[in-house]
PDB file of C-alpha atoms and ligand atoms in Angstrom:
ATOM      1  CA  MET A   1     105.098  69.177 146.726  1.00  0.00           C
ATOM      2  CA  SER A   2     108.368  70.629 148.138  1.00  0.00           C
ATOM      3  CA  HIS A   3     109.890  69.389 151.152  1.00  0.00           C
ATOM      4  CA  ALA A   4     112.614  70.600 153.702  1.00  0.00           C
ATOM      5  CA  PRO A   5     115.764  69.281 152.608  1.00  0.00           C
ATOM      6  CA  LEU A   6     116.933  66.053 153.948  1.00  0.00           C
ATOM      7  CA  LYS A   7     119.828  66.507 156.400  1.00  0.00           C
ATOM      8  CA  ILE A   8     122.376  63.866 155.265  1.00  0.00           C
ATOM      9  CA  GLY A   9     125.490  62.756 156.964  1.00  0.00           C
ATOM     10  CA  VAL A  10     128.514  61.811 154.797  1.00  0.00           C
ATOM     11  CA  LEU A  11     130.701  59.754 157.008  1.00  0.00           C
ATOM     12  CA  ILE A  12     134.151  59.254 156.094  1.00  0.00           C
ATOM     13  CA  GLY A  13     135.176  56.183 157.328  1.00  0.00           C
ATOM     14  CA  SER A  14     138.845  55.786 156.941  1.00  0.00           C
ATOM     15  CA  VAL A  15     141.103  57.550 159.535  1.00  0.00           C
ATOM     16  CA  ARG A  16     144.611  56.826 157.977  1.00  0.00           C
ATOM     17  CA  PRO A  17     147.045  59.646 157.517  1.00  0.00           C
ATOM     18  CA  GLY A  18     147.306  59.931 153.705  1.00  0.00           C
ATOM     19  CA  ARG A  19     144.285  58.381 153.028  1.00  0.00           C
ATOM     20  CA  PHE A  20     142.724  58.240 149.826  1.00  0.00           C
ATOM     21  CA  ALA A  21     139.216  58.788 150.983  1.00  0.00           C
ATOM     22  CA  ASP A  22     139.655  62.603 150.767  1.00  0.00           C
ATOM     23  CA  LYS A  23     139.680  62.340 146.937  1.00  0.00           C
ATOM     24  CA  VAL A  24     136.792  60.202 146.976  1.00  0.00           C
ATOM     25  CA  SER A  25     134.981  62.154 149.506  1.00  0.00           C
ATOM     26  CA  ARG A  26     135.804  65.498 147.756  1.00  0.00           C
ATOM     27  CA  TRP A  27     134.270  64.164 144.591  1.00  0.00           C
ATOM     28  CA  PHE A  28     131.181  62.800 146.180  1.00  0.00           C
ATOM     29  CA  LEU A  29     130.541  65.968 148.322  1.00  0.00           C
ATOM     30  CA  SER A  30     130.587  68.091 145.067  1.00  0.00           C
ATOM     31  CA  GLU A  31     128.106  65.548 143.677  1.00  0.00           C
ATOM     32  CA  ILE A  32     125.623  65.553 146.705  1.00  0.00           C
ATOM     33  CA  GLY A  33     126.390  69.629 147.041  1.00  0.00           C
ATOM     34  CA  GLN A  34     124.535  70.340 143.379  1.00  0.00           C
ATOM     35  CA  ARG A  35     121.192  69.052 144.964  1.00  0.00           C
ATOM     36  CA  ASP A  36     118.693  71.284 146.573  1.00  0.00           C
ATOM     37  CA  ASP A  37     116.796  68.414 148.150  1.00  0.00           C
ATOM     38  CA  MET A  38     119.693  67.567 150.478  1.00  0.00           C
ATOM     39  CA  GLU A  39     121.696  69.180 153.188  1.00  0.00           C
ATOM     40  CA  THR A  40     125.096  67.898 153.725  1.00  0.00           C
ATOM     41  CA  HIS A  41     126.680  67.604 156.935  1.00  0.00           C
ATOM     42  CA  VAL A  42     130.191  65.671 157.076  1.00  0.00           C
ATOM     43  CA  ILE A  43     131.037  63.211 159.907  1.00  0.00           C
ATOM     44  CA  ASP A  44     134.540  62.711 159.535  1.00  0.00           C
ATOM     45  CA  LEU A  45     135.988  59.943 161.893  1.00  0.00           C
ATOM     46  CA  SER A  46     139.208  61.639 161.943  1.00  0.00           C
ATOM     47  CA  GLU A  47     138.200  64.766 163.256  1.00  0.00           C
ATOM     48  CA  PRO A  48     139.772  64.978 166.900  1.00  0.00           C
ATOM     49  CA  VAL A  49     136.446  64.882 168.818  1.00  0.00           C
ATOM     50  CA  LEU A  50     135.352  61.871 167.320  1.00  0.00           C
ATOM     51  CA  ALA A  51     138.658  60.224 167.232  1.00  0.00           C
ATOM     52  CA  ASP A  52     138.898  60.756 170.877  1.00  0.00           C
ATOM     53  CA  GLU A  53     135.380  59.570 171.484  1.00  0.00           C
ATOM     54  CA  LEU A  54     136.120  56.432 169.322  1.00  0.00           C
ATOM     55  CA  LYS A  55     139.229  55.625 170.981  1.00  0.00           C
ATOM     56  CA  LEU A  56     139.397  51.702 171.918  1.00  0.00           C
ATOM     57  CA  THR A  57     138.262  51.610 175.702  1.00  0.00           C
ATOM     58  CA  LEU A  58     137.331  48.657 178.107  1.00  0.00           C
ATOM     59  CA  GLU A  59     133.882  50.739 179.060  1.00  0.00           C
ATOM     60  CA  GLN A  60     131.732  51.832 176.213  1.00  0.00           C
ATOM     61  CA  SER A  61     131.456  55.662 175.910  1.00  0.00           C
ATOM     62  CA  ASP A  62     128.345  57.362 175.342  1.00  0.00           C
ATOM     63  CA  ALA A  63     129.738  59.163 172.252  1.00  0.00           C
ATOM     64  CA  PRO A  64     127.531  62.350 172.845  1.00  0.00           C
ATOM     65  CA  THR A  65     128.806  64.020 170.242  1.00  0.00           C
ATOM     66  CA  LEU A  66     128.596  61.467 167.563  1.00  0.00           C
ATOM     67  CA  ALA A  67     124.931  60.472 168.630  1.00  0.00           C
ATOM     68  CA  ARG A  68     123.820  64.038 168.608  1.00  0.00           C
ATOM     69  CA  ARG A  69     125.179  64.635 165.250  1.00  0.00           C
ATOM     70  CA  ILE A  70     123.960  61.256 163.924  1.00  0.00           C
ATOM     71  CA  GLY A  71     120.405  61.826 165.680  1.00  0.00           C
ATOM     72  CA  GLY A  72     119.796  64.895 163.722  1.00  0.00           C
ATOM     73  CA  LEU A  73     120.102  63.500 160.249  1.00  0.00           C
ATOM     74  CA  ASP A  74     117.733  62.078 158.432  1.00  0.00           C
ATOM     75  CA  GLY A  75     120.004  59.690 156.341  1.00  0.00           C
ATOM     76  CA  PHE A  76     123.628  58.798 155.519  1.00  0.00           C
ATOM     77  CA  VAL A  77     126.222  58.064 152.739  1.00  0.00           C
ATOM     78  CA  VAL A  78     129.230  55.988 154.170  1.00  0.00           C
ATOM     79  CA  ILE A  79     132.341  56.305 152.255  1.00  0.00           C
ATOM     80  CA  THR A  80     134.380  53.342 152.961  1.00  0.00           C
ATOM     81  CA  PRO A  81     137.811  51.492 151.698  1.00  0.00           C
ATOM     82  CA  GLU A  82     138.168  48.002 151.840  1.00  0.00           C
ATOM     83  CA  TYR A  83     140.642  46.493 154.300  1.00  0.00           C
ATOM     84  CA  ASN A  84     141.428  42.974 154.302  1.00  0.00           C
ATOM     85  CA  HIS A  85     138.077  42.029 152.772  1.00  0.00           C
ATOM     86  CA  GLY A  86     136.355  44.014 155.470  1.00  0.00           C
ATOM     87  CA  TYR A  87     135.654  47.685 156.443  1.00  0.00           C
ATOM     88  CA  PRO A  88     137.748  50.004 158.925  1.00  0.00           C
ATOM     89  CA  ALA A  89     137.791  49.484 162.505  1.00  0.00           C
ATOM     90  CA  ALA A  90     136.797  53.129 163.029  1.00  0.00           C
ATOM     91  CA  LEU A  91     133.646  52.730 161.176  1.00  0.00           C
ATOM     92  CA  LYS A  92     132.524  49.741 163.622  1.00  0.00           C
ATOM     93  CA  LEU A  93     133.180  51.933 166.444  1.00  0.00           C
ATOM     94  CA  ALA A  94     131.207  54.657 165.216  1.00  0.00           C
ATOM     95  CA  VAL A  95     128.231  52.140 164.382  1.00  0.00           C
ATOM     96  CA  ASP A  96     128.434  50.677 167.654  1.00  0.00           C
ATOM     97  CA  TYR A  97     128.794  53.452 169.612  1.00  0.00           C
ATOM     98  CA  VAL A  98     125.420  55.252 168.502  1.00  0.00           C
ATOM     99  CA  TYR A  99     122.240  53.081 169.112  1.00  0.00           C
ATOM    100  CA  ARG A 100     118.729  54.566 168.659  1.00  0.00           C
ATOM    101  CA  GLU A 101     119.804  57.298 166.458  1.00  0.00           C
ATOM    102  CA  TRP A 102     120.214  54.837 163.545  1.00  0.00           C
ATOM    103  CA  ARG A 103     116.649  53.587 163.687  1.00  0.00           C
ATOM    104  CA  ALA A 104     114.530  53.822 160.790  1.00  0.00           C
ATOM    105  CA  LYS A 105     116.743  55.780 158.561  1.00  0.00           C
ATOM    106  CA  PRO A 106     118.558  55.076 155.045  1.00  0.00           C
ATOM    107  CA  VAL A 107     121.977  54.365 154.589  1.00  0.00           C
ATOM    108  CA  GLY A 108     123.727  54.397 151.222  1.00  0.00           C
ATOM    109  CA  PHE A 109     127.463  53.680 150.248  1.00  0.00           C
ATOM    110  CA  VAL A 110     130.264  54.818 148.441  1.00  0.00           C
ATOM    111  CA  SER A 111     133.281  52.341 148.380  1.00  0.00           C
ATOM    112  CA  TYR A 112     136.729  52.030 146.889  1.00  0.00           C
ATOM    113  CA  GLY A 113     139.575  49.752 146.826  1.00  0.00           C
ATOM    114  CA  GLY A 114     141.162  47.060 144.745  1.00  0.00           C
ATOM    115  CA  MET A 115     139.596  44.363 142.248  1.00  0.00           C
ATOM    116  CA  ALA A 116     136.333  44.364 144.409  1.00  0.00           C
ATOM    117  CA  GLY A 117     135.931  48.032 144.797  1.00  0.00           C
ATOM    118  CA  GLY A 118     135.200  47.831 148.438  1.00  0.00           C
ATOM    119  CA  GLN A 119     131.942  45.658 147.726  1.00  0.00           C
ATOM    120  CA  ARG A 120     133.090  43.242 150.329  1.00  0.00           C
ATOM    121  CA  ALA A 121     133.247  46.119 152.884  1.00  0.00           C
ATOM    122  CA  VAL A 122     129.734  47.339 151.909  1.00  0.00           C
ATOM    123  CA  GLU A 123     128.265  43.978 152.034  1.00  0.00           C
ATOM    124  CA  GLN A 124     129.323  43.298 155.853  1.00  0.00           C
ATOM    125  CA  LEU A 125     128.011  46.848 156.470  1.00  0.00           C
ATOM    126  CA  ARG A 126     124.703  45.895 155.214  1.00  0.00           C
ATOM    127  CA  GLN A 127     124.210  43.269 157.842  1.00  0.00           C
ATOM    128  CA  VAL A 128     125.563  45.645 160.725  1.00  0.00           C
ATOM    129  CA  PHE A 129     123.138  48.373 159.540  1.00  0.00           C
ATOM    130  CA  ALA A 130     120.370  45.956 159.471  1.00  0.00           C
ATOM    131  CA  GLU A 131     121.034  45.178 163.065  1.00  0.00           C
ATOM    132  CA  MET A 132     120.760  48.805 163.923  1.00  0.00           C
ATOM    133  CA  HIS A 133     117.388  49.025 162.005  1.00  0.00           C
ATOM    134  CA  ALA A 134     118.703  51.187 159.366  1.00  0.00           C
ATOM    135  CA  VAL A 135     117.572  50.642 155.765  1.00  0.00           C
ATOM    136  CA  THR A 136     120.644  50.181 153.343  1.00  0.00           C
ATOM    137  CA  LEU A 137     120.283  51.379 149.662  1.00  0.00           C
ATOM    138  CA  ARG A 138     120.336  48.817 146.820  1.00  0.00           C
ATOM    139  CA  ASP A 139     122.702  50.607 144.709  1.00  0.00           C
ATOM    140  CA  THR A 140     126.218  51.876 145.647  1.00  0.00           C
ATOM    141  CA  VAL A 141     128.912  53.769 143.883  1.00  0.00           C
ATOM    142  CA  SER A 142     132.174  51.649 143.696  1.00  0.00           C
ATOM    143  CA  PHE A 143     135.564  52.673 142.554  1.00  0.00           C
ATOM    144  CA  HIS A 144     137.713  49.575 141.858  1.00  0.00           C
ATOM    145  CA  MET A 145     141.435  50.087 141.579  1.00  0.00           C
ATOM    146  CA  ALA A 146     140.536  53.430 142.933  1.00  0.00           C
ATOM    147  CA  TRP A 147     144.098  55.048 142.542  1.00  0.00           C
ATOM    148  CA  GLU A 148     143.626  54.626 138.643  1.00  0.00           C
ATOM    149  CA  ARG A 149     140.231  56.404 138.737  1.00  0.00           C
ATOM    150  CA  PHE A 150     140.795  59.658 139.638  1.00  0.00           C
ATOM    151  CA  ASP A 151     143.004  62.403 137.923  1.00  0.00           C
ATOM    152  CA  ASP A 152     145.633  64.533 139.858  1.00  0.00           C
ATOM    153  CA  ASP A 153     142.779  67.118 140.646  1.00  0.00           C
ATOM    154  CA  GLY A 154     140.583  64.385 142.035  1.00  0.00           C
ATOM    155  CA  ARG A 155     138.162  64.175 139.354  1.00  0.00           C
ATOM    156  CA  PRO A 156     136.771  60.649 138.208  1.00  0.00           C
ATOM    157  CA  HIS A 157     138.295  59.746 134.437  1.00  0.00           C
ATOM    158  CA  ASP A 158     134.888  58.505 134.009  1.00  0.00           C
ATOM    159  CA  GLU A 159     133.283  61.998 135.149  1.00  0.00           C
ATOM    160  CA  ASP A 160     129.687  60.913 133.617  1.00  0.00           C
ATOM    161  CA  GLY A 161     129.557  57.612 134.351  1.00  0.00           C
ATOM    162  CA  SER A 162     130.669  58.390 138.071  1.00  0.00           C
ATOM    163  CA  ALA A 163     127.940  61.088 138.122  1.00  0.00           C
ATOM    164  CA  LYS A 164     125.124  58.798 136.860  1.00  0.00           C
ATOM    165  CA  ALA A 165     126.050  56.186 139.523  1.00  0.00           C
ATOM    166  CA  ALA A 166     125.912  59.103 142.519  1.00  0.00           C
ATOM    167  CA  ALA A 167     122.461  60.110 141.023  1.00  0.00           C
ATOM    168  CA  VAL A 168     121.280  56.811 141.251  1.00  0.00           C
ATOM    169  CA  LEU A 169     122.384  56.506 144.907  1.00  0.00           C
ATOM    170  CA  LEU A 170     120.982  59.850 145.715  1.00  0.00           C
ATOM    171  CA  ASP A 171     117.672  59.631 144.050  1.00  0.00           C
ATOM    172  CA  GLN A 172     117.216  56.387 146.020  1.00  0.00           C
ATOM    173  CA  LEU A 173     118.487  58.287 149.438  1.00  0.00           C
ATOM    174  CA  ALA A 174     115.901  60.849 148.726  1.00  0.00           C
ATOM    175  CA  TRP A 175     113.042  58.661 148.148  1.00  0.00           C
ATOM    176  CA  TRP A 176     113.844  56.520 151.330  1.00  0.00           C
ATOM    177  CA  GLY A 177     114.810  59.603 153.318  1.00  0.00           C
ATOM    178  CA  LEU A 178     111.670  61.607 152.899  1.00  0.00           C
ATOM    179  CA  THR A 179     109.522  58.225 153.206  1.00  0.00           C
ATOM    180  CA  LEU A 180     111.164  57.587 156.576  1.00  0.00           C
ATOM    181  CA  ARG A 181     111.266  61.061 157.826  1.00  0.00           C
ATOM    182  CA  GLU A 182     107.467  61.423 157.310  1.00  0.00           C
ATOM    183  CA  GLY A 183     107.201  57.661 158.852  1.00  0.00           C
ATOM    184  CA  ARG A 184     108.918  58.732 161.934  1.00  0.00           C
ATOM    185  CA  ALA A 185     107.037  61.847 162.233  1.00  0.00           C
ATOM    186  CA  LEU A 186     103.982  59.835 161.922  1.00  0.00           C
ATOM    187  CA  ARG A 187     104.500  57.199 164.505  1.00  0.00           C
ATOM    188  CA  SER A 188     107.505  56.514 166.763  1.00  0.00           C
ATOM    189  CA  TYR A 189     109.575  53.326 165.509  1.00  0.00           C
ATOM    190  CA  ASP A 190     109.386  50.491 168.282  1.00  0.00           C
ATOM    191  CA  GLY A 191     110.611  47.617 166.203  1.00  0.00           C
TER     192      GLY A 191
HETATM  193  C1  FMN B   1     145.459  47.319 155.883  1.00  0.00           C
HETATM  194  C2  FMN B   1     144.827  47.542 154.536  1.00  0.00           C
HETATM  195  C3  FMN B   1     144.240  46.385 154.092  1.00  0.00           C
HETATM  196  C4  FMN B   1     143.945  46.419 152.590  1.00  0.00           C
HETATM  197  N1  FMN B   1     143.151  45.468 152.097  1.00  0.00           N
HETATM  198  C5  FMN B   1     142.527  45.423 150.744  1.00  0.00           C
HETATM  199  C6  FMN B   1     141.571  44.570 150.509  1.00  0.00           C
HETATM  200  O1  FMN B   1     141.534  43.536 151.311  1.00  0.00           O
HETATM  201  N2  FMN B   1     140.905  44.629 149.373  1.00  0.00           N
HETATM  202  C7  FMN B   1     140.981  45.856 148.631  1.00  0.00           C
HETATM  203  O2  FMN B   1     140.419  45.648 147.586  1.00  0.00           O
HETATM  204  N3  FMN B   1     141.961  46.747 149.162  1.00  0.00           N
HETATM  205  C8  FMN B   1     142.845  46.497 149.994  1.00  0.00           C
HETATM  206  N4  FMN B   1     143.370  47.653 150.444  1.00  0.00           N
HETATM  207  C9  FMN B   1     143.777  48.481 149.465  1.00  0.00           C
HETATM  208  C10 FMN B   1     142.729  49.759 150.079  1.00  0.00           C
HETATM  209  O3  FMN B   1     141.283  49.701 149.461  1.00  0.00           O
HETATM  210  C11 FMN B   1     143.251  51.081 149.605  1.00  0.00           C
HETATM  211  O4  FMN B   1     144.543  51.206 150.043  1.00  0.00           O
HETATM  212  C12 FMN B   1     142.524  52.495 149.805  1.00  0.00           C
HETATM  213  O5  FMN B   1     143.034  53.343 149.104  1.00  0.00           O
HETATM  214  C13 FMN B   1     142.401  52.735 151.467  1.00  0.00           C
HETATM  215  O6  FMN B   1     141.792  53.777 151.633  1.00  0.00           O
HETATM  216  P1  FMN B   1     142.191  54.861 152.510  1.00  0.00           P
HETATM  217  O7  FMN B   1     143.710  55.204 151.742  1.00  0.00           O
HETATM  218  O8  FMN B   1     141.011  55.970 152.147  1.00  0.00           O
HETATM  219  O9  FMN B   1     142.305  54.584 153.810  1.00  0.00           O
HETATM  220  C14 FMN B   1     143.758  47.399 151.846  1.00  0.00           C
HETATM  221  C15 FMN B   1     144.814  48.375 152.505  1.00  0.00           C
HETATM  222  C16 FMN B   1     145.163  48.655 153.604  1.00  0.00           C
HETATM  223  C17 FMN B   1     145.953  49.792 154.102  1.00  0.00           C
END
């Protein structure tokens, strides 16, 4: 059976100048770009319009741009580093400023960092996304000692292994993405 491509948001969680995220994201976007069952939409939290919306303020904004973009998508891959055994503050703001738009949608993770490869950030994000009624994927792509894992052109040294890990993640995203898209079309999610 053929389906309309899933609209997948790739969220880039680091907003640091000179971030390593650019290397990881470029690689992952080329992997997801090879699939004809997915249409990719990059949500880079350092984009000026989003960074402006996500400024720390005492009053919570409605974040209309971010909410509209998240709301139009069928699933997500969050690209996250690990900072002090957690995930970037910008990612927490992004999750919190959007509410219903996350519901009944799958979320996968590509993480990177030192020894733990960003896994501690991912495990914390799972708890947060559960509260948003999102479904997180079991398998992740993880780069430990990330700065040693890519060549100067941004290609992972273990190109095959990295591509296989991405394929596992994306296959799970495809299953959940289609299943939940059909579910949302059949009945409203009122959980
Ligand atoms: C404030 C800060 C805290 C960090 N804490 C950790 C950590 O707890 N565990 C880890 O594995 N790496 C840690 N790192 C290393 C980062 O994961 C690594 O520098 C990564 O490349 C950061 O991603 P970015 O450059 O895309 O922002 C830390 C880096 C920063 C800047």
